[in-house]
Amino acid sequence: MRKKIIAGNWKMNKSLEDGLALASEVTNMASDEVSSEVTMIMCTPDIHLSAVSGIAKDATNVTVGAQNMSEHESGAYTGDLSAEMIISAGASFVIIGHSERREYHFETNQQLADRVKLAIAKGLTPIFCCGESLETREANEHVGFVNNQLKESLFDLSAEDMKKVVIAYEPIWAIGTGVTASSDQAQEMHLSIRNSLAGQFGQEVADEISILYGGSMKPANAQELLAQPDVDGGLIGGASLKARDFIDIAKSY
Ligand code: PEP
């Protein structure tokens, strides 16, 4: 059965003190209120990873992830973060290819392919982000655009490695805008992604991959989105910064 995942992307928010308070609240509330079938992930700023991992270490359904990772193992890459550093800080997931990184840091599909491979080789679970701009959707090119992102960053993987990837479909026009994809729009794209994975890796592999929706998910719309057959969870930005909202989303299953 596919894993149900509710991942929070804190982005560049929270001081260490505020981040630790949020992590403690989420961890305590999750153990009391959230089904053990749901994996909750807090993707924190790099500098908070180790301390937040310490808070979540005994939790059964809360874990920690990074927001980005270098495609290089180590060396002269000032300011970058390696897979080994992420693991040594206690995290087990890493977001790769968030649209904000693609846009502001010009990350390419090939670079992301290298990062996904390295993350898997080191034992991290990549949360690979894909999704189209408003312009691409309005030109009705969203299906082809997302398929190309998958093809160029994931299709070189072996079937065994593909099973270790989590995908997040995040239409750029819905991220941080308050505009959410309708449940029909989300289901259409999630099914299209799964079909594309099935075409390359076989249906059995495609059926095992968790595909998360991201884009202004909040307690008020989570239930409808998460009820779609091919939506296996959420990647949540703004609403993951408030413990109550983040937990309520995870309780929407
Ligand atoms: C995100 O950054 O991945 C995201 C989905 O943000 P928000 O929930 O704020 O739209």
CSV table of N, CA and C in Angstrom, one decimal, residues 146-245:
chain,number,residue,atom,x,y,z
A,146,VAL,N,4.8,18.6,-17.4
A,146,VAL,CA,5.2,17.8,-16.2
A,146,VAL,C,5.8,16.5,-16.6
A,147,ASN,N,5.2,15.9,-17.6
A,147,ASN,CA,5.8,14.6,-18.1
A,147,ASN,C,7.3,14.8,-18.5
A,148,ASN,N,7.6,15.9,-19.1
A,148,ASN,CA,9.0,16.2,-19.4
A,148,ASN,C,9.9,16.3,-18.2
A,149,GLN,N,9.3,17.0,-17.2
A,149,GLN,CA,10.1,17.1,-15.9
A,149,GLN,C,10.4,15.7,-15.3
A,150,LEU,N,9.4,14.8,-15.4
A,150,LEU,CA,9.6,13.5,-14.9
A,150,LEU,C,10.6,12.7,-15.7
A,151,LYS,N,10.4,12.8,-17.0
A,151,LYS,CA,11.3,12.1,-18.0
A,151,LYS,C,12.8,12.5,-17.7
A,152,GLU,N,13.0,13.8,-17.7
A,152,GLU,CA,14.4,14.3,-17.6
A,152,GLU,C,15.1,14.1,-16.3
A,153,SER,N,14.3,14.0,-15.2
A,153,SER,CA,14.9,13.9,-13.9
A,153,SER,C,14.7,12.5,-13.3
A,154,LEU,N,13.8,11.7,-13.7
A,154,LEU,CA,13.6,10.4,-13.0
A,154,LEU,C,13.7,9.2,-13.9
A,155,PHE,N,13.5,9.3,-15.2
A,155,PHE,CA,13.4,8.1,-16.0
A,155,PHE,C,14.7,7.3,-16.2
A,156,ASP,N,15.8,7.9,-15.8
A,156,ASP,CA,17.0,7.1,-15.8
A,156,ASP,C,17.2,6.2,-14.6
A,157,LEU,N,16.3,6.3,-13.6
A,157,LEU,CA,16.4,5.5,-12.4
A,157,LEU,C,16.0,4.0,-12.8
A,158,SER,N,16.5,3.1,-12.0
A,158,SER,CA,16.1,1.7,-12.1
A,158,SER,C,14.7,1.7,-11.4
A,159,ALA,N,13.9,0.6,-11.7
A,159,ALA,CA,12.6,0.5,-11.2
A,159,ALA,C,12.7,0.4,-9.6
A,160,GLU,N,13.7,-0.3,-9.1
A,160,GLU,CA,13.8,-0.4,-7.7
A,160,GLU,C,14.1,1.0,-7.0
A,161,ASP,N,14.9,1.8,-7.7
A,161,ASP,CA,15.2,3.1,-7.1
A,161,ASP,C,14.0,4.0,-7.3
A,162,MET,N,13.3,3.9,-8.4
A,162,MET,CA,12.1,4.7,-8.6
A,162,MET,C,11.1,4.5,-7.4
A,163,LYS,N,11.0,3.3,-6.9
A,163,LYS,CA,10.0,3.1,-5.8
A,163,LYS,C,10.4,3.8,-4.5
A,164,LYS,N,11.7,4.3,-4.5
A,164,LYS,CA,12.1,5.0,-3.3
A,164,LYS,C,11.9,6.5,-3.3
A,165,VAL,N,11.3,7.0,-4.5
A,165,VAL,CA,11.0,8.4,-4.6
A,165,VAL,C,9.6,8.7,-4.2
A,166,VAL,N,9.4,9.9,-3.6
A,166,VAL,CA,8.1,10.5,-3.4
A,166,VAL,C,8.0,11.6,-4.4
A,167,ILE,N,6.8,11.8,-5.0
A,167,ILE,CA,6.6,12.9,-6.0
A,167,ILE,C,5.7,13.9,-5.3
A,168,ALA,N,6.0,15.2,-5.5
A,168,ALA,CA,5.0,16.2,-5.1
A,168,ALA,C,4.6,17.0,-6.4
A,169,TYR,N,3.3,16.9,-6.7
A,169,TYR,CA,2.8,17.7,-7.8
A,169,TYR,C,2.4,19.1,-7.3
A,170,GLU,N,3.1,20.1,-7.7
A,170,GLU,CA,2.8,21.4,-7.1
A,170,GLU,C,2.7,22.4,-8.3
A,171,PRO,N,1.4,22.7,-8.7
A,171,PRO,CA,1.2,23.7,-9.7
A,171,PRO,C,1.7,25.1,-9.2
A,172,ILE,N,2.6,25.7,-9.9
A,172,ILE,CA,3.2,26.9,-9.4
A,172,ILE,C,2.2,28.0,-9.1
A,173,TRP,N,1.1,28.0,-9.9
A,173,TRP,CA,0.1,29.1,-9.7
A,173,TRP,C,-0.7,28.9,-8.4
A,174,ALA,N,-0.5,27.7,-7.7
A,174,ALA,CA,-1.2,27.5,-6.5
A,174,ALA,C,-0.3,27.6,-5.3
A,175,ILE,N,1.0,27.8,-5.5
A,175,ILE,CA,1.9,27.8,-4.3
A,175,ILE,C,1.9,29.2,-3.7
A,176,GLY,N,1.5,29.3,-2.4
A,176,GLY,CA,1.6,30.5,-1.7
A,176,GLY,C,0.6,31.6,-2.2
A,177,THR,N,-0.3,31.2,-3.0
A,177,THR,CA,-1.2,32.2,-3.6
A,177,THR,C,-2.6,32.2,-3.0
A,178,GLY,N,-2.9,31.2,-2.2
A,178,GLY,CA,-4.2,31.0,-1.7
A,178,GLY,C,-5.2,30.4,-2.7
A,179,VAL,N,-4.7,30.3,-4.0
A,179,VAL,CA,-5.5,29.6,-5.0
A,179,VAL,C,-5.1,28.1,-5.0
A,180,THR,N,-6.1,27.2,-4.8
A,180,THR,CA,-5.8,25.8,-4.8
A,180,THR,C,-6.3,25.1,-6.1
A,181,ALA,N,-5.6,24.1,-6.6
A,181,ALA,CA,-6.1,23.4,-7.7
A,181,ALA,C,-7.4,22.7,-7.2
A,182,SER,N,-8.4,22.6,-8.0
A,182,SER,CA,-9.6,21.9,-7.6
A,182,SER,C,-9.3,20.4,-7.4
A,183,SER,N,-10.1,19.7,-6.7
A,183,SER,CA,-9.8,18.3,-6.5
A,183,SER,C,-9.8,17.5,-7.9
A,184,ASP,N,-10.6,18.0,-8.8
A,184,ASP,CA,-10.6,17.3,-10.2
A,184,ASP,C,-9.3,17.6,-10.9
A,185,GLN,N,-8.8,18.9,-10.8
A,185,GLN,CA,-7.6,19.2,-11.5
A,185,GLN,C,-6.4,18.4,-10.8
A,186,ALA,N,-6.4,18.3,-9.5
A,186,ALA,CA,-5.3,17.6,-8.8
A,186,ALA,C,-5.4,16.1,-9.3
A,187,GLN,N,-6.6,15.5,-9.2
A,187,GLN,CA,-6.7,14.1,-9.5
A,187,GLN,C,-6.3,13.8,-11.0
A,188,GLU,N,-6.7,14.7,-11.9
A,188,GLU,CA,-6.3,14.6,-13.3
A,188,GLU,C,-4.8,14.5,-13.5
A,189,MET,N,-4.1,15.4,-12.8
A,189,MET,CA,-2.6,15.5,-12.9
A,189,MET,C,-1.9,14.3,-12.2
A,190,HIS,N,-2.5,13.9,-11.1
A,190,HIS,CA,-1.8,12.8,-10.3
A,190,HIS,C,-2.0,11.5,-11.1
A,191,LEU,N,-3.1,11.3,-11.7
A,191,LEU,CA,-3.3,10.1,-12.5
A,191,LEU,C,-2.4,10.2,-13.7
A,192,SER,N,-2.3,11.3,-14.3
A,192,SER,CA,-1.4,11.5,-15.5
A,192,SER,C,0.0,11.1,-15.1
A,193,ILE,N,0.5,11.6,-13.9
A,193,ILE,CA,1.8,11.3,-13.5
A,193,ILE,C,2.0,9.8,-13.2
A,194,ARG,N,1.0,9.2,-12.6
A,194,ARG,CA,1.1,7.8,-12.3
A,194,ARG,C,1.1,7.0,-13.6
A,195,ASN,N,0.3,7.4,-14.6
A,195,ASN,CA,0.3,6.7,-15.9
A,195,ASN,C,1.6,6.8,-16.6
A,196,SER,N,2.2,8.0,-16.5
A,196,SER,CA,3.5,8.2,-17.1
A,196,SER,C,4.6,7.3,-16.4
A,197,LEU,N,4.5,7.2,-15.1
A,197,LEU,CA,5.4,6.3,-14.4
A,197,LEU,C,5.2,4.9,-14.8
A,198,ALA,N,3.9,4.5,-14.9
A,198,ALA,CA,3.6,3.1,-15.3
A,198,ALA,C,4.1,2.8,-16.7
A,199,GLY,N,4.1,3.8,-17.6
A,199,GLY,CA,4.6,3.6,-19.0
A,199,GLY,C,6.1,3.3,-18.9
A,200,GLN,N,6.8,4.0,-18.0
A,200,GLN,CA,8.3,3.8,-18.0
A,200,GLN,C,8.7,2.6,-17.1
A,201,PHE,N,8.0,2.5,-16.0
A,201,PHE,CA,8.5,1.5,-14.9
A,201,PHE,C,7.6,0.4,-14.7
A,202,GLY,N,6.4,0.4,-15.3
A,202,GLY,CA,5.4,-0.7,-15.1
A,202,GLY,C,4.4,-0.2,-14.0
A,203,GLN,N,3.2,-0.8,-14.1
A,203,GLN,CA,2.1,-0.4,-13.3
A,203,GLN,C,2.4,-0.7,-11.8
A,204,GLU,N,3.0,-1.8,-11.6
A,204,GLU,CA,3.3,-2.2,-10.2
A,204,GLU,C,4.1,-1.2,-9.4
A,205,VAL,N,5.1,-0.7,-10.1
A,205,VAL,CA,6.0,0.3,-9.5
A,205,VAL,C,5.2,1.6,-9.3
A,206,ALA,N,4.5,2.0,-10.4
A,206,ALA,CA,3.7,3.3,-10.3
A,206,ALA,C,2.7,3.2,-9.2
A,207,ASP,N,2.1,2.1,-8.9
A,207,ASP,CA,1.1,2.0,-7.9
A,207,ASP,C,1.7,2.1,-6.5
A,208,GLU,N,3.0,1.9,-6.4
A,208,GLU,CA,3.6,2.0,-5.0
A,208,GLU,C,4.1,3.4,-4.7
A,209,ILE,N,4.1,4.3,-5.7
A,209,ILE,CA,4.7,5.6,-5.4
A,209,ILE,C,3.7,6.6,-4.9
A,210,SER,N,4.1,7.2,-3.8
A,210,SER,CA,3.2,8.3,-3.2
A,210,SER,C,3.4,9.6,-4.0
A,211,ILE,N,2.2,10.1,-4.4
A,211,ILE,CA,2.2,11.4,-5.1
A,211,ILE,C,1.5,12.4,-4.3
A,212,LEU,N,2.2,13.4,-3.8
A,212,LEU,CA,1.6,14.4,-2.9
A,212,LEU,C,1.1,15.6,-3.7
A,213,TYR,N,0.1,16.3,-3.2
A,213,TYR,CA,-0.3,17.5,-3.9
A,213,TYR,C,0.2,18.7,-3.0
A,214,GLY,N,0.7,19.7,-3.7
A,214,GLY,CA,1.1,20.9,-3.0
A,214,GLY,C,0.6,22.2,-3.7
A,215,GLY,N,0.1,23.1,-2.9
A,215,GLY,CA,-0.3,24.4,-3.4
A,215,GLY,C,-1.5,24.9,-2.6
A,216,SER,N,-1.2,25.7,-1.6
A,216,SER,CA,-2.3,26.3,-0.7
A,216,SER,C,-3.2,25.2,-0.1
A,217,MET,N,-2.6,24.1,0.3
A,217,MET,CA,-3.5,23.1,1.0
A,217,MET,C,-3.6,23.6,2.4
A,218,LYS,N,-4.8,23.5,2.9
A,218,LYS,CA,-5.1,24.0,4.3
A,218,LYS,C,-6.2,23.1,4.9
A,219,PRO,N,-6.5,23.2,6.2
A,219,PRO,CA,-7.6,22.4,6.8
A,219,PRO,C,-8.9,22.4,6.0
A,220,ALA,N,-9.2,23.6,5.5
A,220,ALA,CA,-10.5,23.7,4.8
A,220,ALA,C,-10.6,22.9,3.5
A,221,ASN,N,-9.5,22.7,2.8
A,221,ASN,CA,-9.6,22.0,1.5
A,221,ASN,C,-8.9,20.6,1.5
A,222,ALA,N,-8.3,20.3,2.6
A,222,ALA,CA,-7.5,19.1,2.6
A,222,ALA,C,-8.3,17.8,2.4
A,223,GLN,N,-9.4,17.8,3.0
A,223,GLN,CA,-10.2,16.5,3.0
A,223,GLN,C,-10.6,16.2,1.6
A,224,GLU,N,-11.1,17.2,0.8
A,224,GLU,CA,-11.5,16.9,-0.5
A,224,GLU,C,-10.3,16.5,-1.4
A,225,LEU,N,-9.2,17.2,-1.3
A,225,LEU,CA,-8.0,16.8,-2.1
A,225,LEU,C,-7.5,15.4,-1.7
A,226,LEU,N,-7.4,15.2,-0.4
A,226,LEU,CA,-6.9,13.9,0.0
A,226,LEU,C,-7.8,12.7,-0.3
A,227,ALA,N,-9.1,13.0,-0.6
A,227,ALA,CA,-10.0,11.9,-0.9
A,227,ALA,C,-9.8,11.4,-2.3
A,228,GLN,N,-9.1,12.1,-3.1
A,228,GLN,CA,-8.9,11.7,-4.5
A,228,GLN,C,-8.0,10.4,-4.6
A,229,PRO,N,-8.4,9.5,-5.4
A,229,PRO,CA,-7.7,8.2,-5.4
A,229,PRO,C,-6.2,8.2,-5.7
A,230,ASP,N,-5.7,9.2,-6.4
A,230,ASP,CA,-4.3,9.3,-6.7
A,230,ASP,C,-3.6,10.3,-5.9
A,231,VAL,N,-4.2,10.9,-5.0
A,231,VAL,CA,-3.6,11.9,-4.1
A,231,VAL,C,-3.2,11.2,-2.8
A,232,ASP,N,-1.9,11.1,-2.6
A,232,ASP,CA,-1.5,10.2,-1.4
A,232,ASP,C,-0.9,11.1,-0.3
A,233,GLY,N,-1.2,12.4,-0.3
A,233,GLY,CA,-0.7,13.2,0.8
A,233,GLY,C,-0.5,14.6,0.3
A,234,GLY,N,0.1,15.4,1.1
A,234,GLY,CA,0.3,16.8,0.7
A,234,GLY,C,1.7,17.3,1.1
A,235,LEU,N,2.2,18.3,0.3
A,235,LEU,CA,3.4,19.1,0.7
A,235,LEU,C,2.8,20.5,1.0
A,236,ILE,N,3.0,20.9,2.2
A,236,ILE,CA,2.3,22.1,2.7
A,236,ILE,C,3.3,23.2,3.1
A,237,GLY,N,3.1,24.4,2.6
A,237,GLY,CA,4.0,25.5,2.9
A,237,GLY,C,3.4,26.3,4.1
A,238,GLY,N,2.7,27.3,3.8
A,238,GLY,CA,2.1,28.2,4.8
A,238,GLY,C,1.5,27.6,6.0
A,239,ALA,N,0.6,26.6,5.7
A,239,ALA,CA,-0.2,26.0,6.8
A,239,ALA,C,0.7,25.1,7.6
A,240,SER,N,1.9,24.8,7.2
A,240,SER,CA,2.7,23.9,8.1
A,240,SER,C,3.4,24.7,9.2
A,241,LEU,N,3.3,26.1,9.1
A,241,LEU,CA,3.9,26.9,10.1
A,241,LEU,C,3.1,27.1,11.4
A,242,LYS,N,1.8,26.6,11.3
A,242,LYS,CA,1.0,26.6,12.5
A,242,LYS,C,0.7,25.2,12.9
A,243,ALA,N,1.1,24.8,14.1
A,243,ALA,CA,0.9,23.3,14.5
A,243,ALA,C,-0.5,22.9,14.3
A,244,ARG,N,-1.5,23.7,14.7
A,244,ARG,CA,-2.9,23.3,14.7
A,244,ARG,C,-3.3,23.0,13.3
A,245,ASP,N,-3.0,23.9,12.3
A,245,ASP,CA,-3.4,23.7,10.9
A,245,ASP,C,-2.7,22.5,10.3
